[in-house]
Amino acid sequence: MQIHPTIAGFRAALKGAGRVAFVPTMGNLHEGHIALMRQARAHGDSVVSSLFVNRLQFGPKEDFGTYPRTFEADCEKMAAVGVAHLFAPDEREMYPAPQAYFVQPEPVQADILEGEFRPGFFRGVATVVMKLFAIVQPQVAVFGKKDYQQLMIIRNMAREFALPIEIVAGETVRAADGLALSSRNGYLSEAERAEAPRLYRALDGVRRALEAGERDLARLEQGAMAELRASGWIPQYVAVRKQLDLQLPAAHDSRLVVLGAALLGSTRLIDNLEV
């Protein structure tokens, strides 16, 4: 695997790479990331990744400074799964001057759910992804369903800007007890890790009720939040939405997704299940 810290060097190395399948990351890789890279191998001649902790998507009280940085271990994992090129810039390379132009997703999609609790998050995500797309110029980009709202926004961004990039979704990878793999799971204490699968179970209870025909969405959402609250969590939302645009479903809508976010101790966990 070749590692490139500069845009110019990276672009030069990609000449002749053929069809490029791209997996952007912020590092601290786990099996969920690796599964996306395996999936990318089926979509391109060369698998390319990036490793950049993007300051623009962190709020002033979020964990930018303490976000785990495990560069050497990440490189070993990428090389083992067949990544051909890694773009690993520092902040001066990505943002040589303060970023003055941003991609602002439509508020009706970006200011709900995650956006309500992380103001500006999707502006930071969309801006850095657009910049990475301009640098990498891939034919395919793979993003995980675990960050469901992010996947929707990136798909819509690619469509509305007519980007010649196929956005491929990767299924959420879970531990044996159901916990969705996440870089932030490393913040959990031993006791919190044992409790953490409750979020998955709460969302799964809502999913099963929907599949059984229940349509009192408010009751289902409030019941799942009460279950979490009773076990010491601080739930931020449990919501049943349309898969397509994460808007409130009508009675006849069938392609739904159950999404949730909650604090367990000081760690914020998110998850979702399609119905």
PDB file of C-alpha atoms in Angstrom:
ATOM      1  CA  MET A   1       0.000   0.000   0.000  1.00  0.00           C
ATOM      2  CA  GLN A   2       1.263   3.446  -0.917  1.00  0.00           C
ATOM      3  CA  ILE A   3       0.710   6.278   1.583  1.00  0.00           C
ATOM      4  CA  HIS A   4       0.370   9.803   0.254  1.00  0.00           C
ATOM      5  CA  PRO A   5       0.410  12.904   2.497  1.00  0.00           C
ATOM      6  CA  THR A   6      -0.048  15.430  -0.333  1.00  0.00           C
ATOM      7  CA  ILE A   7      -2.774  16.023  -2.880  1.00  0.00           C
ATOM      8  CA  ALA A   8      -0.313  16.375  -5.734  1.00  0.00           C
ATOM      9  CA  GLY A   9       1.522  13.153  -4.924  1.00  0.00           C
ATOM     10  CA  PHE A  10      -1.712  11.268  -4.434  1.00  0.00           C
ATOM     11  CA  ARG A  11      -3.173  12.418  -7.747  1.00  0.00           C
ATOM     12  CA  ALA A  12       0.003  11.503  -9.576  1.00  0.00           C
ATOM     13  CA  ALA A  13      -0.008   8.019  -8.055  1.00  0.00           C
ATOM     14  CA  LEU A  14      -3.617   7.375  -9.128  1.00  0.00           C
ATOM     15  CA  LYS A  15      -2.870   7.813 -12.827  1.00  0.00           C
ATOM     16  CA  GLY A  16      -3.469   4.428 -14.398  1.00  0.00           C
ATOM     17  CA  ALA A  17      -5.280   3.094 -11.309  1.00  0.00           C
ATOM     18  CA  GLY A  18      -8.331   2.204 -13.385  1.00  0.00           C
ATOM     19  CA  ARG A  19     -11.756   2.213 -11.781  1.00  0.00           C
ATOM     20  CA  VAL A  20     -11.285   3.608  -8.257  1.00  0.00           C
ATOM     21  CA  ALA A  21     -13.452   2.494  -5.333  1.00  0.00           C
ATOM     22  CA  PHE A  22     -13.069   4.889  -2.410  1.00  0.00           C
ATOM     23  CA  VAL A  23     -13.634   4.405   1.328  1.00  0.00           C
ATOM     24  CA  PRO A  24     -13.099   7.589   3.373  1.00  0.00           C
ATOM     25  CA  THR A  25     -12.313   7.207   7.085  1.00  0.00           C
ATOM     26  CA  MET A  26     -11.226   9.132  10.154  1.00  0.00           C
ATOM     27  CA  GLY A  27      -9.051   6.233  11.278  1.00  0.00           C
ATOM     28  CA  ASN A  28      -9.247   4.158  14.467  1.00  0.00           C
ATOM     29  CA  LEU A  29     -10.427   1.361  12.220  1.00  0.00           C
ATOM     30  CA  HIS A  30     -12.589  -1.539  13.298  1.00  0.00           C
ATOM     31  CA  GLU A  31     -14.152  -4.454  11.428  1.00  0.00           C
ATOM     32  CA  GLY A  32     -16.942  -2.239  10.128  1.00  0.00           C
ATOM     33  CA  HIS A  33     -14.432  -0.141   8.181  1.00  0.00           C
ATOM     34  CA  ILE A  34     -12.639  -3.251   6.956  1.00  0.00           C
ATOM     35  CA  ALA A  35     -15.926  -4.712   5.697  1.00  0.00           C
ATOM     36  CA  LEU A  36     -16.472  -1.568   3.604  1.00  0.00           C
ATOM     37  CA  MET A  37     -13.003  -1.957   2.103  1.00  0.00           C
ATOM     38  CA  ARG A  38     -13.685  -5.602   1.282  1.00  0.00           C
ATOM     39  CA  GLN A  39     -16.931  -4.540  -0.344  1.00  0.00           C
ATOM     40  CA  ALA A  40     -15.108  -1.864  -2.343  1.00  0.00           C
ATOM     41  CA  ARG A  41     -12.867  -4.517  -3.916  1.00  0.00           C
ATOM     42  CA  ALA A  42     -15.878  -5.823  -5.831  1.00  0.00           C
ATOM     43  CA  HIS A  43     -16.565  -2.399  -7.332  1.00  0.00           C
ATOM     44  CA  GLY A  44     -13.226  -1.229  -8.670  1.00  0.00           C
ATOM     45  CA  ASP A  45      -9.782  -2.024  -9.991  1.00  0.00           C
ATOM     46  CA  SER A  46      -8.098  -0.141  -7.136  1.00  0.00           C
ATOM     47  CA  VAL A  47      -9.338   0.334  -3.575  1.00  0.00           C
ATOM     48  CA  VAL A  48      -8.391   3.741  -2.227  1.00  0.00           C
ATOM     49  CA  SER A  49      -8.946   5.073   1.274  1.00  0.00           C
ATOM     50  CA  SER A  50      -8.368   8.278   3.160  1.00  0.00           C
ATOM     51  CA  LEU A  51      -7.512   8.893   6.795  1.00  0.00           C
ATOM     52  CA  PHE A  52      -8.309  12.374   8.048  1.00  0.00           C
ATOM     53  CA  VAL A  53      -9.897  13.525  11.301  1.00  0.00           C
ATOM     54  CA  ASN A  54     -12.059  16.353  10.006  1.00  0.00           C
ATOM     55  CA  ARG A  55     -12.254  19.258  12.423  1.00  0.00           C
ATOM     56  CA  LEU A  56     -15.183  20.797  10.521  1.00  0.00           C
ATOM     57  CA  GLN A  57     -17.637  18.121  11.675  1.00  0.00           C
ATOM     58  CA  PHE A  58     -16.844  18.381  15.394  1.00  0.00           C
ATOM     59  CA  GLY A  59     -18.758  20.767  17.608  1.00  0.00           C
ATOM     60  CA  PRO A  60     -16.979  22.994  20.162  1.00  0.00           C
ATOM     61  CA  LYS A  61     -17.731  20.572  23.014  1.00  0.00           C
ATOM     62  CA  GLU A  62     -17.095  17.368  21.056  1.00  0.00           C
ATOM     63  CA  ASP A  63     -14.104  15.050  21.063  1.00  0.00           C
ATOM     64  CA  PHE A  64     -11.893  16.326  18.219  1.00  0.00           C
ATOM     65  CA  GLY A  65      -8.843  16.593  20.470  1.00  0.00           C
ATOM     66  CA  THR A  66      -9.298  13.183  22.068  1.00  0.00           C
ATOM     67  CA  TYR A  67     -10.603  11.272  19.040  1.00  0.00           C
ATOM     68  CA  PRO A  68      -8.428   8.129  18.865  1.00  0.00           C
ATOM     69  CA  ARG A  69      -5.586   8.374  16.369  1.00  0.00           C
ATOM     70  CA  THR A  70      -4.083   4.962  15.579  1.00  0.00           C
ATOM     71  CA  PHE A  71      -2.265   5.596  12.310  1.00  0.00           C
ATOM     72  CA  GLU A  72       0.215   2.688  12.282  1.00  0.00           C
ATOM     73  CA  ALA A  73      -2.399   0.092  13.234  1.00  0.00           C
ATOM     74  CA  ASP A  74      -4.837   1.544  10.692  1.00  0.00           C
ATOM     75  CA  CYS A  75      -2.245   1.299   7.920  1.00  0.00           C
ATOM     76  CA  GLU A  76      -1.575  -2.341   8.749  1.00  0.00           C
ATOM     77  CA  LYS A  77      -5.290  -3.171   8.569  1.00  0.00           C
ATOM     78  CA  MET A  78      -5.745  -1.348   5.270  1.00  0.00           C
ATOM     79  CA  ALA A  79      -2.750  -3.021   3.693  1.00  0.00           C
ATOM     80  CA  ALA A  80      -3.962  -6.434   4.851  1.00  0.00           C
ATOM     81  CA  VAL A  81      -7.385  -5.965   3.228  1.00  0.00           C
ATOM     82  CA  GLY A  82      -5.928  -4.837  -0.095  1.00  0.00           C
ATOM     83  CA  VAL A  83      -6.101  -1.033  -0.069  1.00  0.00           C
ATOM     84  CA  ALA A  84      -3.747   0.138  -2.824  1.00  0.00           C
ATOM     85  CA  HIS A  85      -3.460   3.829  -1.962  1.00  0.00           C
ATOM     86  CA  LEU A  86      -4.048   5.774   1.254  1.00  0.00           C
ATOM     87  CA  PHE A  87      -4.479   9.540   1.211  1.00  0.00           C
ATOM     88  CA  ALA A  88      -3.366  10.713   4.680  1.00  0.00           C
ATOM     89  CA  PRO A  89      -3.068  14.513   4.714  1.00  0.00           C
ATOM     90  CA  ASP A  90      -2.553  16.783   7.689  1.00  0.00           C
ATOM     91  CA  GLU A  91      -4.798  19.774   8.320  1.00  0.00           C
ATOM     92  CA  ARG A  92      -2.500  22.185   6.492  1.00  0.00           C
ATOM     93  CA  GLU A  93      -2.740  20.067   3.358  1.00  0.00           C
ATOM     94  CA  MET A  94      -6.523  19.752   3.489  1.00  0.00           C
ATOM     95  CA  TYR A  95      -7.187  23.298   4.669  1.00  0.00           C
ATOM     96  CA  PRO A  96      -4.204  25.497   3.724  1.00  0.00           C
ATOM     97  CA  ALA A  97      -6.430  28.481   4.504  1.00  0.00           C
ATOM     98  CA  PRO A  98      -9.514  28.616   6.721  1.00  0.00           C
ATOM     99  CA  GLN A  99     -12.363  26.977   4.836  1.00  0.00           C
ATOM    100  CA  ALA A 100     -14.581  29.754   3.501  1.00  0.00           C
ATOM    101  CA  TYR A 101     -16.799  27.722   1.141  1.00  0.00           C
ATOM    102  CA  PHE A 102     -19.077  25.015   2.510  1.00  0.00           C
ATOM    103  CA  VAL A 103     -21.618  22.490   1.271  1.00  0.00           C
ATOM    104  CA  GLN A 104     -24.813  23.174   3.203  1.00  0.00           C
ATOM    105  CA  PRO A 105     -27.323  20.315   2.994  1.00  0.00           C
ATOM    106  CA  GLU A 106     -30.998  21.155   2.962  1.00  0.00           C
ATOM    107  CA  PRO A 107     -32.094  21.897   6.557  1.00  0.00           C
ATOM    108  CA  VAL A 108     -35.131  19.601   6.321  1.00  0.00           C
ATOM    109  CA  GLN A 109     -32.674  16.712   5.922  1.00  0.00           C
ATOM    110  CA  ALA A 110     -29.651  17.962   7.872  1.00  0.00           C
ATOM    111  CA  ASP A 111     -31.190  19.674  10.901  1.00  0.00           C
ATOM    112  CA  ILE A 112     -33.251  16.701  12.095  1.00  0.00           C
ATOM    113  CA  LEU A 113     -32.175  13.703  14.208  1.00  0.00           C
ATOM    114  CA  GLU A 114     -28.356  13.875  14.323  1.00  0.00           C
ATOM    115  CA  GLY A 115     -28.400  17.450  13.068  1.00  0.00           C
ATOM    116  CA  GLU A 116     -30.645  18.574  15.910  1.00  0.00           C
ATOM    117  CA  PHE A 117     -28.151  17.379  18.500  1.00  0.00           C
ATOM    118  CA  ARG A 118     -24.975  18.114  16.506  1.00  0.00           C
ATOM    119  CA  PRO A 119     -25.542  21.509  14.830  1.00  0.00           C
ATOM    120  CA  GLY A 120     -23.303  22.010  11.819  1.00  0.00           C
ATOM    121  CA  PHE A 121     -22.239  18.370  11.730  1.00  0.00           C
ATOM    122  CA  PHE A 122     -23.560  17.612   8.268  1.00  0.00           C
ATOM    123  CA  ARG A 123     -22.194  20.833   6.821  1.00  0.00           C
ATOM    124  CA  GLY A 124     -18.758  19.673   7.971  1.00  0.00           C
ATOM    125  CA  VAL A 125     -19.308  16.153   6.651  1.00  0.00           C
ATOM    126  CA  ALA A 126     -20.650  17.243   3.275  1.00  0.00           C
ATOM    127  CA  THR A 127     -17.859  19.779   2.813  1.00  0.00           C
ATOM    128  CA  VAL A 128     -15.013  17.378   3.542  1.00  0.00           C
ATOM    129  CA  VAL A 129     -16.588  14.576   1.479  1.00  0.00           C
ATOM    130  CA  MET A 130     -17.045  16.905  -1.475  1.00  0.00           C
ATOM    131  CA  LYS A 131     -13.402  17.959  -1.142  1.00  0.00           C
ATOM    132  CA  LEU A 132     -12.260  14.334  -0.921  1.00  0.00           C
ATOM    133  CA  PHE A 133     -14.348  13.464  -3.974  1.00  0.00           C
ATOM    134  CA  ALA A 134     -12.625  16.296  -5.864  1.00  0.00           C
ATOM    135  CA  ILE A 135      -9.203  15.045  -4.798  1.00  0.00           C
ATOM    136  CA  VAL A 136      -9.767  11.311  -5.337  1.00  0.00           C
ATOM    137  CA  GLN A 137     -12.183  11.475  -8.288  1.00  0.00           C
ATOM    138  CA  PRO A 138     -13.447   7.931  -7.677  1.00  0.00           C
ATOM    139  CA  GLN A 139     -16.005   6.071  -9.738  1.00  0.00           C
ATOM    140  CA  VAL A 140     -17.447   4.416  -6.610  1.00  0.00           C
ATOM    141  CA  ALA A 141     -17.558   5.443  -2.947  1.00  0.00           C
ATOM    142  CA  VAL A 142     -18.637   3.125  -0.137  1.00  0.00           C
ATOM    143  CA  PHE A 143     -20.302   4.380   3.058  1.00  0.00           C
ATOM    144  CA  GLY A 144     -21.768   2.392   5.942  1.00  0.00           C
ATOM    145  CA  LYS A 145     -25.439   2.267   6.849  1.00  0.00           C
ATOM    146  CA  LYS A 146     -24.585   2.737  10.515  1.00  0.00           C
ATOM    147  CA  ASP A 147     -24.395   6.477   9.812  1.00  0.00           C
ATOM    148  CA  TYR A 148     -27.741   6.348   8.035  1.00  0.00           C
ATOM    149  CA  GLN A 149     -28.458  10.060   7.833  1.00  0.00           C
ATOM    150  CA  GLN A 150     -24.926  10.740   6.605  1.00  0.00           C
ATOM    151  CA  LEU A 151     -25.373   8.140   3.855  1.00  0.00           C
ATOM    152  CA  MET A 152     -28.642   9.767   2.770  1.00  0.00           C
ATOM    153  CA  ILE A 153     -27.113  13.247   2.651  1.00  0.00           C
ATOM    154  CA  ILE A 154     -24.067  12.104   0.675  1.00  0.00           C
ATOM    155  CA  ARG A 155     -26.276  10.232  -1.798  1.00  0.00           C
ATOM    156  CA  ASN A 156     -28.406  13.333  -2.278  1.00  0.00           C
ATOM    157  CA  MET A 157     -25.344  15.560  -2.610  1.00  0.00           C
ATOM    158  CA  ALA A 158     -23.861  13.328  -5.302  1.00  0.00           C
ATOM    159  CA  ARG A 159     -27.161  13.261  -7.183  1.00  0.00           C
ATOM    160  CA  GLU A 160     -27.905  16.974  -6.985  1.00  0.00           C
ATOM    161  CA  PHE A 161     -24.376  17.982  -8.023  1.00  0.00           C
ATOM    162  CA  ALA A 162     -24.427  15.365 -10.812  1.00  0.00           C
ATOM    163  CA  LEU A 163     -21.218  13.803  -9.481  1.00  0.00           C
ATOM    164  CA  PRO A 164     -20.126  10.823 -11.621  1.00  0.00           C
ATOM    165  CA  ILE A 165     -19.803   8.673  -8.512  1.00  0.00           C
ATOM    166  CA  GLU A 166     -21.839   5.626  -7.530  1.00  0.00           C
ATOM    167  CA  ILE A 167     -22.590   5.706  -3.798  1.00  0.00           C
ATOM    168  CA  VAL A 168     -22.655   2.151  -2.423  1.00  0.00           C
ATOM    169  CA  ALA A 169     -24.090   1.335   1.027  1.00  0.00           C
ATOM    170  CA  GLY A 170     -22.427  -1.156   3.359  1.00  0.00           C
ATOM    171  CA  GLU A 171     -24.394  -3.051   6.000  1.00  0.00           C
ATOM    172  CA  THR A 172     -23.759  -2.289   9.666  1.00  0.00           C
ATOM    173  CA  VAL A 173     -21.296  -4.711  11.263  1.00  0.00           C
ATOM    174  CA  ARG A 174     -22.210  -5.829  14.774  1.00  0.00           C
ATOM    175  CA  ALA A 175     -20.630  -7.612  17.693  1.00  0.00           C
ATOM    176  CA  ALA A 176     -22.108 -10.959  18.660  1.00  0.00           C
ATOM    177  CA  ASP A 177     -24.386  -9.253  21.215  1.00  0.00           C
ATOM    178  CA  GLY A 178     -25.803  -6.851  18.628  1.00  0.00           C
ATOM    179  CA  LEU A 179     -23.789  -3.714  19.403  1.00  0.00           C
ATOM    180  CA  ALA A 180     -23.000  -1.789  16.217  1.00  0.00           C
ATOM    181  CA  LEU A 181     -19.245  -1.456  15.815  1.00  0.00           C
ATOM    182  CA  SER A 182     -18.059   2.121  16.261  1.00  0.00           C
ATOM    183  CA  SER A 183     -14.776   3.881  16.943  1.00  0.00           C
ATOM    184  CA  ARG A 184     -16.412   5.454  19.990  1.00  0.00           C
ATOM    185  CA  ASN A 185     -17.166   2.062  21.571  1.00  0.00           C
ATOM    186  CA  GLY A 186     -13.607   2.241  22.894  1.00  0.00           C
ATOM    187  CA  TYR A 187     -14.724   4.973  25.289  1.00  0.00           C
ATOM    188  CA  LEU A 188     -17.057   2.554  27.114  1.00  0.00           C
ATOM    189  CA  SER A 189     -16.105   1.140  30.505  1.00  0.00           C
ATOM    190  CA  GLU A 190     -16.435  -2.611  31.028  1.00  0.00           C
ATOM    191  CA  ALA A 191     -19.824  -2.191  32.692  1.00  0.00           C
ATOM    192  CA  GLU A 192     -21.010   0.208  29.988  1.00  0.00           C
ATOM    193  CA  ARG A 193     -19.903  -2.179  27.264  1.00  0.00           C
ATOM    194  CA  ALA A 194     -22.059  -4.900  28.830  1.00  0.00           C
ATOM    195  CA  GLU A 195     -25.029  -2.505  28.865  1.00  0.00           C
ATOM    196  CA  ALA A 196     -24.453  -1.009  25.401  1.00  0.00           C
ATOM    197  CA  PRO A 197     -26.404  -3.629  23.350  1.00  0.00           C
ATOM    198  CA  ARG A 198     -29.612  -2.366  24.970  1.00  0.00           C
ATOM    199  CA  LEU A 199     -29.838   0.350  22.308  1.00  0.00           C
ATOM    200  CA  TYR A 200     -29.925  -2.301  19.579  1.00  0.00           C
ATOM    201  CA  ARG A 201     -32.501  -4.322  21.500  1.00  0.00           C
ATOM    202  CA  ALA A 202     -34.726  -1.269  22.012  1.00  0.00           C
ATOM    203  CA  LEU A 203     -34.658  -0.439  18.305  1.00  0.00           C
ATOM    204  CA  ASP A 204     -35.228  -4.081  17.421  1.00  0.00           C
ATOM    205  CA  GLY A 205     -38.312  -4.106  19.631  1.00  0.00           C
ATOM    206  CA  VAL A 206     -39.702  -1.177  17.640  1.00  0.00           C
ATOM    207  CA  ARG A 207     -38.847  -2.903  14.377  1.00  0.00           C
ATOM    208  CA  ARG A 208     -40.575  -6.115  15.376  1.00  0.00           C
ATOM    209  CA  ALA A 209     -43.674  -4.207  16.453  1.00  0.00           C
ATOM    210  CA  LEU A 210     -43.790  -2.419  13.098  1.00  0.00           C
ATOM    211  CA  GLU A 211     -43.400  -5.696  11.240  1.00  0.00           C
ATOM    212  CA  ALA A 212     -46.306  -7.068  13.278  1.00  0.00           C
ATOM    213  CA  GLY A 213     -48.501  -4.213  12.063  1.00  0.00           C
ATOM    214  CA  GLU A 214     -48.255  -1.669  14.883  1.00  0.00           C
ATOM    215  CA  ARG A 215     -48.570   1.896  13.564  1.00  0.00           C
ATOM    216  CA  ASP A 216     -48.770   4.032  16.703  1.00  0.00           C
ATOM    217  CA  LEU A 217     -45.300   5.429  16.066  1.00  0.00           C
ATOM    218  CA  ALA A 218     -45.308   7.873  18.964  1.00  0.00           C
ATOM    219  CA  ARG A 219     -46.099   5.093  21.438  1.00  0.00           C
ATOM    220  CA  LEU A 220     -43.340   2.886  20.039  1.00  0.00           C
ATOM    221  CA  GLU A 221     -40.775   5.685  20.074  1.00  0.00           C
ATOM    222  CA  GLN A 222     -41.646   6.843  23.565  1.00  0.00           C
ATOM    223  CA  GLY A 223     -41.655   3.267  24.860  1.00  0.00           C
ATOM    224  CA  ALA A 224     -38.143   2.610  23.539  1.00  0.00           C
ATOM    225  CA  MET A 225     -36.864   5.853  25.049  1.00  0.00           C
ATOM    226  CA  ALA A 226     -38.467   4.994  28.395  1.00  0.00           C
ATOM    227  CA  GLU A 227     -36.773   1.581  28.317  1.00  0.00           C
ATOM    228  CA  LEU A 228     -33.388   3.216  27.799  1.00  0.00           C
ATOM    229  CA  ARG A 229     -34.024   5.884  30.422  1.00  0.00           C
ATOM    230  CA  ALA A 230     -34.990   3.250  32.992  1.00  0.00           C
ATOM    231  CA  SER A 231     -31.589   1.584  32.507  1.00  0.00           C
ATOM    232  CA  GLY A 232     -29.566   4.741  33.100  1.00  0.00           C
ATOM    233  CA  TRP A 233     -29.253   6.021  29.539  1.00  0.00           C
ATOM    234  CA  ILE A 234     -29.959   9.565  28.390  1.00  0.00           C
ATOM    235  CA  PRO A 235     -31.859   9.015  25.128  1.00  0.00           C
ATOM    236  CA  GLN A 236     -31.793  11.837  22.593  1.00  0.00           C
ATOM    237  CA  TYR A 237     -34.139  10.326  20.050  1.00  0.00           C
ATOM    238  CA  VAL A 238     -35.769   7.148  18.853  1.00  0.00           C
ATOM    239  CA  ALA A 239     -37.536   7.818  15.573  1.00  0.00           C
ATOM    240  CA  VAL A 240     -39.358   5.864  12.878  1.00  0.00           C
ATOM    241  CA  ARG A 241     -38.783   7.511   9.505  1.00  0.00           C
ATOM    242  CA  LYS A 242     -38.923   6.811   5.773  1.00  0.00           C
ATOM    243  CA  GLN A 243     -35.755   5.214   4.444  1.00  0.00           C
ATOM    244  CA  LEU A 244     -35.680   7.485   1.413  1.00  0.00           C
ATOM    245  CA  ASP A 245     -35.447  10.892   3.086  1.00  0.00           C
ATOM    246  CA  LEU A 246     -35.866  10.339   6.856  1.00  0.00           C
ATOM    247  CA  GLN A 247     -39.095  12.320   6.880  1.00  0.00           C
ATOM    248  CA  LEU A 248     -42.141  11.313   8.901  1.00  0.00           C
ATOM    249  CA  PRO A 249     -43.899   8.365   7.240  1.00  0.00           C
ATOM    250  CA  ALA A 250     -47.468   8.370   6.028  1.00  0.00           C
ATOM    251  CA  ALA A 251     -49.778   5.492   6.846  1.00  0.00           C
ATOM    252  CA  HIS A 252     -49.107   3.772   3.510  1.00  0.00           C
ATOM    253  CA  ASP A 253     -45.279   4.009   3.655  1.00  0.00           C
ATOM    254  CA  SER A 254     -43.640   0.604   4.014  1.00  0.00           C
ATOM    255  CA  ARG A 255     -39.881   1.188   3.606  1.00  0.00           C
ATOM    256  CA  LEU A 256     -39.059   2.475   7.082  1.00  0.00           C
ATOM    257  CA  VAL A 257     -36.038   2.750   9.338  1.00  0.00           C
ATOM    258  CA  VAL A 258     -35.843   2.983  13.132  1.00  0.00           C
ATOM    259  CA  LEU A 259     -33.067   5.293  14.311  1.00  0.00           C
ATOM    260  CA  GLY A 260     -31.793   6.026  17.799  1.00  0.00           C
ATOM    261  CA  ALA A 261     -29.141   8.004  19.645  1.00  0.00           C
ATOM    262  CA  ALA A 262     -28.442   7.962  23.356  1.00  0.00           C
ATOM    263  CA  LEU A 263     -25.760   8.736  25.899  1.00  0.00           C
ATOM    264  CA  LEU A 264     -24.429   5.878  28.001  1.00  0.00           C
ATOM    265  CA  GLY A 265     -22.293   7.552  30.602  1.00  0.00           C
ATOM    266  CA  SER A 266     -20.307  10.092  28.602  1.00  0.00           C
ATOM    267  CA  THR A 267     -20.353   8.057  25.380  1.00  0.00           C
ATOM    268  CA  ARG A 268     -22.852   8.843  22.652  1.00  0.00           C
ATOM    269  CA  LEU A 269     -24.035   5.806  20.688  1.00  0.00           C
ATOM    270  CA  ILE A 270     -26.156   5.716  17.541  1.00  0.00           C
ATOM    271  CA  ASP A 271     -27.787   2.845  15.688  1.00  0.00           C
ATOM    272  CA  ASN A 272     -30.537   2.079  13.196  1.00  0.00           C
ATOM    273  CA  LEU A 273     -32.484  -0.836  11.794  1.00  0.00           C
ATOM    274  CA  GLU A 274     -34.301  -0.958   8.498  1.00  0.00           C
ATOM    275  CA  VAL A 275     -37.853  -2.325   8.473  1.00  0.00           C
TER     276      VAL A 275
END
